[in-house]
XYZ file of C-alpha atoms in Angstrom:
526
model
C 34.093 42.166 -21.381
C 33.876 39.094 -23.564
C 31.248 39.581 -26.275
C 28.999 36.713 -27.240
C 28.998 36.617 -31.074
C 25.795 34.539 -31.089
C 23.732 36.495 -28.572
C 20.211 37.447 -29.706
C 18.114 40.269 -28.305
C 14.505 39.341 -27.540
C 11.571 41.675 -27.730
C 8.469 41.362 -25.581
C 6.485 40.182 -28.574
C 9.005 37.494 -29.538
C 11.930 37.366 -31.993
C 11.729 39.116 -35.348
C 12.505 37.501 -38.658
C 15.909 39.088 -38.622
C 16.561 37.795 -35.155
C 15.627 34.287 -36.205
C 18.572 34.138 -38.553
C 21.342 31.826 -37.390
C 25.086 32.061 -37.777
C 26.757 30.565 -40.853
C 26.998 26.759 -40.771
C 30.789 26.928 -40.781
C 30.697 28.329 -37.234
C 27.888 26.093 -35.971
C 30.042 23.822 -33.791
C 32.767 26.272 -32.969
C 33.413 26.535 -29.239
C 33.720 30.280 -28.401
C 35.595 29.364 -25.194
C 38.212 27.132 -26.747
C 41.791 28.416 -26.914
C 45.310 27.101 -26.567
C 45.332 28.109 -22.923
C 42.633 27.963 -20.272
C 40.502 31.151 -20.318
C 40.077 33.338 -17.276
C 37.451 31.610 -15.105
C 36.268 34.804 -13.478
C 35.571 36.307 -16.890
C 33.405 33.366 -17.867
C 31.445 33.468 -14.639
C 30.912 37.203 -15.039
C 29.325 36.670 -18.448
C 25.535 36.597 -18.774
C 23.924 33.238 -17.884
C 22.840 32.955 -21.519
C 26.358 31.922 -22.533
C 26.506 28.928 -20.206
C 22.906 27.780 -20.159
C 21.230 28.653 -23.462
C 21.794 27.017 -26.820
C 22.191 29.888 -29.333
C 20.881 27.677 -32.116
C 17.831 26.099 -30.405
C 14.956 28.050 -28.963
C 13.679 26.521 -25.715
C 10.677 27.379 -23.532
C 11.292 30.083 -20.977
C 11.933 28.769 -17.462
C 12.097 30.590 -14.167
C 13.947 27.695 -12.554
C 17.695 27.835 -13.286
C 20.045 25.777 -11.113
C 22.250 27.923 -8.937
C 26.016 27.656 -9.402
C 28.241 28.547 -6.509
C 30.848 31.150 -7.397
C 33.183 29.595 -4.845
C 33.359 26.321 -6.764
C 32.927 27.001 -10.504
C 32.136 23.983 -12.692
C 34.702 22.695 -15.183
C 34.449 24.312 -18.584
C 32.984 22.080 -21.307
C 35.161 20.977 -24.189
C 34.207 21.594 -27.796
C 32.442 18.203 -27.961
C 30.380 18.963 -24.850
C 28.938 22.352 -25.717
C 25.837 21.233 -27.607
C 24.740 18.791 -24.903
C 25.619 21.075 -22.016
C 23.562 24.037 -23.176
C 20.415 22.406 -24.554
C 18.253 22.986 -21.473
C 17.989 25.953 -19.132
C 16.699 23.753 -16.338
C 19.106 20.814 -16.336
C 22.874 20.928 -16.709
C 24.215 17.355 -16.588
C 27.873 18.424 -16.364
C 27.326 20.449 -13.188
C 27.682 18.327 -10.055
C 24.619 18.218 -7.796
C 25.301 19.984 -4.513
C 23.257 20.992 -1.521
C 23.220 24.579 -2.850
C 21.132 23.603 -5.882
C 17.510 24.583 -5.436
C 14.672 22.657 -7.040
C 11.097 23.802 -6.625
C 8.674 21.100 -5.518
C 5.320 20.896 -7.310
C 2.257 22.164 -5.427
C 0.318 19.693 -3.297
C -3.262 18.883 -4.201
C -5.353 20.672 -1.514
C -7.614 17.619 -1.224
C -4.609 15.587 -0.047
C -4.004 17.759 3.025
C -5.010 16.453 6.430
C -7.160 18.612 8.699
C -6.483 16.523 11.790
C -4.031 17.450 14.515
C -0.996 15.188 14.318
C -0.624 12.856 17.267
C 2.412 13.417 19.459
C 3.899 10.044 18.523
C 3.694 10.880 14.804
C 5.190 14.374 14.873
C 8.103 15.208 12.558
C 10.145 18.340 11.955
C 8.294 20.757 9.631
C 9.591 20.660 6.060
C 8.317 21.743 2.660
C 9.427 18.334 1.440
C 6.925 16.605 3.724
C 3.553 18.422 3.775
C 0.889 17.306 6.295
C -1.103 15.118 3.924
C -3.396 12.177 4.607
C -1.585 8.899 5.223
C -2.678 7.396 1.904
C -1.020 10.289 0.011
C 2.241 10.281 1.963
C 4.161 8.023 -0.424
C 3.262 10.190 -3.417
C 3.520 13.655 -1.854
C 6.587 13.343 0.383
C 9.661 14.320 -1.593
C 13.449 14.376 -1.298
C 16.096 16.302 -3.245
C 16.607 13.148 -5.311
C 12.935 12.805 -6.245
C 12.631 16.500 -7.121
C 15.692 16.328 -9.353
C 14.127 13.310 -11.053
C 10.999 15.365 -11.712
C 13.090 18.219 -13.139
C 14.898 15.811 -15.436
C 11.642 14.365 -16.730
C 10.121 17.833 -17.198
C 13.051 18.816 -19.386
C 12.487 15.759 -21.568
C 8.794 14.865 -21.624
C 5.501 16.794 -21.761
C 3.653 17.257 -18.480
C 0.830 15.037 -19.751
C 3.182 12.061 -20.023
C 4.459 12.616 -16.488
C 0.968 13.030 -15.015
C -0.308 9.886 -16.726
C 2.677 7.880 -15.509
C 2.286 9.097 -11.923
C -1.413 8.236 -11.967
C -0.736 4.733 -13.257
C 2.021 4.088 -10.718
C 0.012 5.417 -7.779
C -2.935 3.207 -8.707
C -0.902 0.018 -8.303
C -1.491 0.055 -4.527
C -4.875 0.306 -2.819
C -5.488 3.014 -0.232
C -5.536 0.719 2.792
C -2.067 -0.586 1.881
C -0.779 2.948 1.333
C -1.987 3.861 4.812
C -0.067 0.917 6.258
C 3.072 1.878 4.333
C 2.805 5.489 5.507
C 3.849 4.484 9.018
C 7.238 3.390 7.681
C 7.866 6.809 6.134
C 6.943 8.548 9.384
C 9.207 6.397 11.580
C 12.103 6.642 9.124
C 11.743 10.435 8.955
C 11.657 10.685 12.752
C 14.829 8.592 12.933
C 16.626 10.752 10.360
C 15.413 13.996 11.966
C 16.668 12.923 15.375
C 20.139 12.165 14.000
C 20.185 15.177 11.626
C 20.642 12.962 8.576
C 21.063 15.157 5.497
C 18.076 15.213 3.142
C 20.270 14.051 0.263
C 21.133 10.878 2.196
C 17.513 9.827 2.781
C 16.896 8.780 -0.810
C 18.336 6.629 -2.169
C 18.874 5.347 1.375
C 22.189 3.616 1.966
C 22.132 0.070 3.333
C 23.932 1.281 6.462
C 21.226 3.860 7.143
C 18.447 1.289 6.696
C 20.236 -1.279 8.852
C 20.705 1.399 11.506
C 17.016 2.281 11.319
C 16.086 -1.371 11.868
C 18.624 -1.704 14.670
C 17.206 1.333 16.469
C 13.814 -0.391 16.799
C 14.931 -3.966 17.479
C 13.172 -5.407 20.554
C 11.025 -2.246 20.758
C 8.434 -3.430 18.230
C 7.552 -6.747 16.616
C 9.353 -8.084 13.583
C 6.184 -7.851 11.505
C 5.927 -4.140 12.332
C 9.445 -3.548 11.035
C 8.587 -5.613 7.945
C 5.687 -3.266 7.229
C 7.916 -0.214 7.726
C 10.494 -1.559 5.275
C 7.739 -2.363 2.781
C 6.664 1.267 3.015
C 10.191 2.551 2.402
C 10.576 0.195 -0.535
C 7.306 1.401 -2.077
C 8.378 5.023 -1.540
C 11.719 4.468 -3.276
C 10.113 2.623 -6.158
C 7.480 5.310 -6.672
C 10.176 7.995 -6.820
C 12.417 6.009 -9.164
C 15.155 5.512 -6.576
C 17.185 2.302 -6.138
C 16.297 0.285 -3.038
C 18.831 -1.681 -0.999
C 16.356 -4.059 0.648
C 17.878 -7.168 -0.943
C 21.319 -6.469 0.503
C 22.612 -9.067 2.963
C 22.960 -6.420 5.703
C 19.260 -5.664 5.506
C 18.312 -9.347 5.524
C 20.495 -9.969 8.562
C 19.057 -6.974 10.418
C 15.563 -8.102 9.447
C 16.201 -11.579 10.838
C 17.393 -10.094 14.126
C 14.305 -7.896 14.318
C 12.025 -10.923 14.001
C 13.919 -12.893 16.627
C 14.156 -10.079 19.167
C 10.643 -8.812 18.517
C 8.912 -12.017 19.610
C 8.065 -10.443 22.980
C 5.840 -7.946 21.143
C 4.009 -10.565 19.111
C 0.298 -10.424 19.763
C -1.086 -13.390 21.644
C -3.125 -15.635 19.349
C -6.840 -15.036 19.784
C -9.402 -17.784 19.952
C -11.395 -18.609 16.826
C -15.082 -17.914 16.567
C -16.802 -21.233 17.269
C -20.304 -22.611 16.876
C -20.829 -21.678 20.516
C -20.103 -18.021 19.688
C -22.640 -18.128 16.866
C -25.316 -19.778 19.004
C -24.856 -17.175 21.754
C -25.004 -14.381 19.172
C -28.156 -15.800 17.575
C -29.976 -15.995 20.898
C -29.031 -12.433 21.898
C -29.974 -10.660 18.668
C -33.373 -9.052 18.203
C -34.571 -10.110 14.753
C -37.198 -7.390 14.695
C -34.352 -4.880 14.253
C -33.017 -4.635 10.652
C -29.485 -3.901 11.882
C -29.441 -7.105 13.952
C -30.661 -9.114 10.964
C -27.833 -7.715 8.833
C -25.278 -8.409 11.588
C -26.401 -12.017 11.758
C -26.097 -12.441 7.985
C -22.553 -11.041 8.000
C -21.462 -13.194 10.946
C -22.820 -16.483 9.664
C -21.697 -16.048 6.046
C -18.208 -14.829 6.996
C -17.845 -17.898 9.232
C -19.126 -20.594 6.875
C -17.413 -19.144 3.781
C -14.130 -18.560 5.700
C -13.866 -15.036 4.308
C -12.079 -11.964 5.569
C -14.374 -9.613 7.439
C -13.160 -6.823 5.161
C -14.860 -8.638 2.264
C -18.331 -8.629 3.845
C -18.210 -5.234 5.577
C -16.716 -1.831 4.741
C -14.051 0.086 6.735
C -16.080 3.302 6.916
C -18.858 5.112 5.080
C -16.331 7.498 3.514
C -14.241 4.595 2.204
C -17.055 2.657 0.568
C -16.124 1.907 -3.031
C -18.023 -0.491 -5.332
C -14.680 -1.333 -6.911
C -13.643 -3.065 -3.692
C -16.898 -3.773 -1.825
C -19.731 -6.049 -2.899
C -23.051 -4.249 -3.392
C -26.718 -5.177 -3.556
C -26.313 -5.650 -7.301
C -24.474 -8.936 -6.705
C -25.813 -11.919 -8.658
C -26.651 -15.034 -6.612
C -26.347 -18.569 -7.965
C -28.275 -21.287 -6.121
C -27.460 -24.966 -6.608
C -27.791 -28.339 -4.912
C -24.838 -30.458 -3.860
C -24.593 -34.277 -4.292
C -25.485 -34.940 -0.654
C -28.736 -33.032 -1.023
C -27.683 -29.834 0.686
C -28.273 -26.573 -1.089
C -25.679 -23.867 -1.576
C -25.442 -20.316 -2.838
C -22.591 -18.333 -4.314
C -22.035 -14.696 -5.163
C -19.038 -12.788 -6.403
C -17.022 -10.196 -4.517
C -15.073 -7.696 -6.665
C -11.778 -7.616 -4.762
C -9.609 -9.712 -2.433
C -6.110 -9.275 -1.057
C -4.723 -12.045 -3.230
C -6.684 -11.788 -6.482
C -7.124 -8.014 -6.420
C -9.447 -6.930 -9.226
C -10.209 -10.515 -10.280
C -12.341 -10.935 -7.173
C -13.583 -14.292 -5.869
C -16.681 -16.427 -5.421
C -18.161 -16.640 -1.926
C -19.762 -20.067 -1.418
C -22.133 -20.819 1.453
C -23.639 -24.271 1.974
C -26.918 -24.831 3.756
C -27.449 -27.209 6.665
C -29.837 -30.165 6.466
C -30.221 -30.350 10.229
C -30.204 -26.901 11.802
C -31.660 -27.045 15.323
C -29.645 -24.005 16.420
C -30.669 -21.811 13.482
C -27.141 -21.197 12.167
C -27.719 -22.021 8.496
C -26.065 -19.550 6.159
C -28.764 -19.826 3.484
C -31.511 -18.962 5.952
C -29.552 -15.980 7.278
C -28.993 -14.643 3.760
C -32.632 -15.104 2.749
C -33.841 -13.347 5.902
C -31.589 -10.373 5.216
C -32.295 -9.987 1.506
C -35.959 -10.887 1.150
C -37.914 -11.234 4.386
C -37.567 -7.841 6.093
C -37.245 -4.117 5.372
C -33.565 -4.514 4.458
C -34.794 -5.556 1.025
C -35.526 -1.855 0.472
C -31.866 -0.839 0.783
C -30.747 0.660 -2.582
C -28.829 -1.765 -4.760
C -25.948 0.716 -4.898
C -25.290 0.216 -1.164
C -23.060 -2.481 0.306
C -24.624 -5.948 0.170
C -25.224 -6.160 3.904
C -26.554 -2.642 4.285
C -29.656 -2.138 6.431
C -32.450 0.321 7.242
C -31.813 2.306 10.436
C -34.321 3.462 13.055
C -35.087 6.620 11.054
C -35.857 4.596 7.948
C -32.623 5.545 6.170
C -30.330 3.057 4.411
C -26.931 2.497 6.008
C -23.770 0.589 5.105
C -22.533 -2.261 7.288
C -19.371 -0.758 8.814
C -16.881 -3.241 10.251
C -16.374 -1.478 13.599
C -20.104 -1.163 14.209
C -20.595 -4.841 13.398
C -17.850 -5.913 15.807
C -19.089 -3.567 18.521
C -22.412 -5.395 18.728
C -20.831 -8.874 18.546
C -18.207 -8.092 21.185
C -20.782 -6.552 23.498
C -22.843 -9.756 23.429
C -19.861 -12.072 23.823
C -18.335 -9.991 26.608
C -21.470 -10.487 28.693
C -20.968 -14.235 28.249
C -17.201 -14.015 28.961
C -16.268 -15.453 25.553
C -14.877 -12.333 23.879
C -11.266 -13.464 23.441
C -11.657 -13.022 19.686
C -10.929 -10.534 16.922
C -12.510 -9.770 13.592
C -10.169 -12.240 11.897
C -11.391 -14.965 14.249
C -14.392 -15.577 11.974
C -12.162 -16.804 9.167
C -9.970 -18.809 11.526
C -12.972 -20.407 13.191
C -14.654 -21.300 9.933
C -11.523 -22.980 8.563
C -10.867 -24.949 11.745
C -14.484 -26.103 11.960
C -14.564 -27.324 8.353
C -11.298 -29.205 8.860
C -12.653 -30.806 12.031
C -15.663 -32.038 10.047
C -13.259 -34.002 7.851
C -13.250 -31.746 4.788
C -10.082 -32.016 2.720
C -7.581 -29.157 3.148
C -7.746 -28.633 -0.635
C -11.449 -27.857 -0.329
C -11.031 -25.548 2.663
C -8.182 -23.696 0.957
C -10.237 -23.261 -2.215
C -13.353 -22.067 -0.394
C -11.322 -19.617 1.678
C -9.333 -18.261 -1.251
C -5.888 -19.371 -0.053
C -2.953 -20.509 -2.146
C -1.229 -23.722 -1.019
C 1.675 -21.984 0.700
C -0.522 -19.331 2.276
C -2.849 -21.995 3.668
C 0.048 -23.851 5.303
C 1.367 -20.575 6.677
C -2.068 -19.934 8.063
C -2.245 -23.347 9.662
C 1.174 -22.822 11.249
C -0.122 -19.616 12.757
C -3.378 -20.947 14.210
C -2.185 -24.388 15.342
C -1.819 -23.103 18.918
C -5.493 -22.210 19.147
C -6.999 -25.144 17.264
C -7.658 -27.181 20.452
C -10.013 -24.413 21.562
C -12.299 -25.237 18.661
C -11.717 -29.014 18.521
C -12.549 -30.719 21.768
C -11.939 -34.336 20.780
C -8.321 -35.494 20.639
C -9.178 -37.895 17.818
C -10.538 -35.060 15.674
C -7.482 -32.915 16.385
C -5.074 -35.650 15.331
C -7.131 -36.295 12.209
C -6.916 -32.644 11.221
C -3.158 -32.494 11.862
C -2.589 -35.577 9.712
C -4.710 -34.136 6.905
C -2.663 -30.935 6.931
C 0.643 -32.824 6.884
C -0.511 -34.981 3.964
C -1.587 -31.826 2.156
C 1.860 -30.255 2.677
C 3.624 -33.270 1.204
C 1.228 -33.422 -1.735
C 1.957 -29.767 -2.518
C 5.740 -30.423 -2.233
C 6.209 -27.557 0.212
C 8.983 -28.086 2.754
C 8.805 -27.078 6.397
C 11.950 -25.015 5.806
C 10.163 -22.953 3.177
C 7.233 -22.421 5.511
C 9.538 -21.285 8.310
C 11.456 -18.961 5.991
C 8.377 -17.302 4.554
C 6.730 -17.065 7.970
C 9.793 -15.213 9.264
C 9.247 -12.557 6.617
C 12.688 -12.949 5.051
C 11.671 -14.074 1.572
C 8.211 -12.608 1.158
C 5.066 -11.651 2.991
C 1.989 -13.134 1.293
C -0.841 -10.607 1.336
C -3.427 -13.211 2.196
C -1.449 -14.113 5.319
C -2.123 -10.670 6.779
C -4.949 -9.838 9.131
C -7.893 -7.724 7.987
């Protein structure tokens, strides 16, 4: 048996002073395995693991996780210049090739991340410790691969846990929860595809361009191109979060993506009509203004329309998801002013938008001088905030919160708001609208009044390109809101002049709209 001249014996209480002594400096870099002929491999493998994996001159923290080495395929022996780097860590051996037999323990999952819901049939995947049943918003962070776990092991052998935890927290915070939930669908569909074809776990990250192109090809003509775009965005975010290279810019992926958009047209949702003044008048007549909830609904509807805002900026997705960081509260500061034509206006700040993120935006609502139908935004806001019991809603609640029938404060939840609006409009057979129709309708109406596209884009919070993309999308439904041919032609000419002034070509608009170059966040629905 080969005897290790540098081996130390460890006691349960730690090394003694005598044991801390090191070998003479003259033997410090001597390779005990070096000889004129190759040593017996079986003898080396039979030696204690300490010889291969522990540096006799550097004490390292104890680790229970030591990579397994197959006896059938022993690693090449290090040369004399490789010994010091090959034996520094007991948890990472760079010179040993990574194989499927190497085991890496995944970190425990935060119990608060686990989902208690039963997975829907369409979202089922094969059980795996790599993919715990967590909530959709935690899927990108908590779903692992052999590659990502090996990355974690490498970092743990180099940096303190505090550094790693801080980095993970900072990276995870770059994307809001609602976007993470959208991305999660891409991970699920990709995993289902790989499970069905028995794709090895090691091949799933970093994903090869052929695998991604095949994944896209499998779903071509089955779903819309925008759906596949969202799935690929999710896979990209997953790779980036795990430190893996992403092949999304490869020409194969771009070509497959283009095909998906062309063949997925049949799944494109039919454009919905915009909310018009007629919708608002019908809503106003049907609401009972002795009910605080109805008063709050009216304020949301009229302000979202006139300010051309996303409905997600004036309501909240659910009570559990209310967050003052993203949702405007009763503590908002209102600025009242008078415009040159004599009309009054009010503005308040919202803390978050899809395009500006944490910089927020100003919501501007102008009053109406002549308001026979009672659709003035200023009046609706004043009624909600000052002239009824909703003024008693705590300032910490969402801005358009209300007092319910039991006298308790409630948030204005988007689904509950739309439920009442749709119920009223359905009875009048004018419910061919969606939540996003408020923003569409407001923009179209302001343009039809002759307002410059620059003004409408600024009020609505659009960039130049995003506004033109938006116009391209809604042009089919504009005639629904503009009944006079002269007004329609005037609006079209104003938009074309605006495009030329901004030096944005139609080719660029078509390219971006196809999803090949980018997908502007403010071009997405609520």
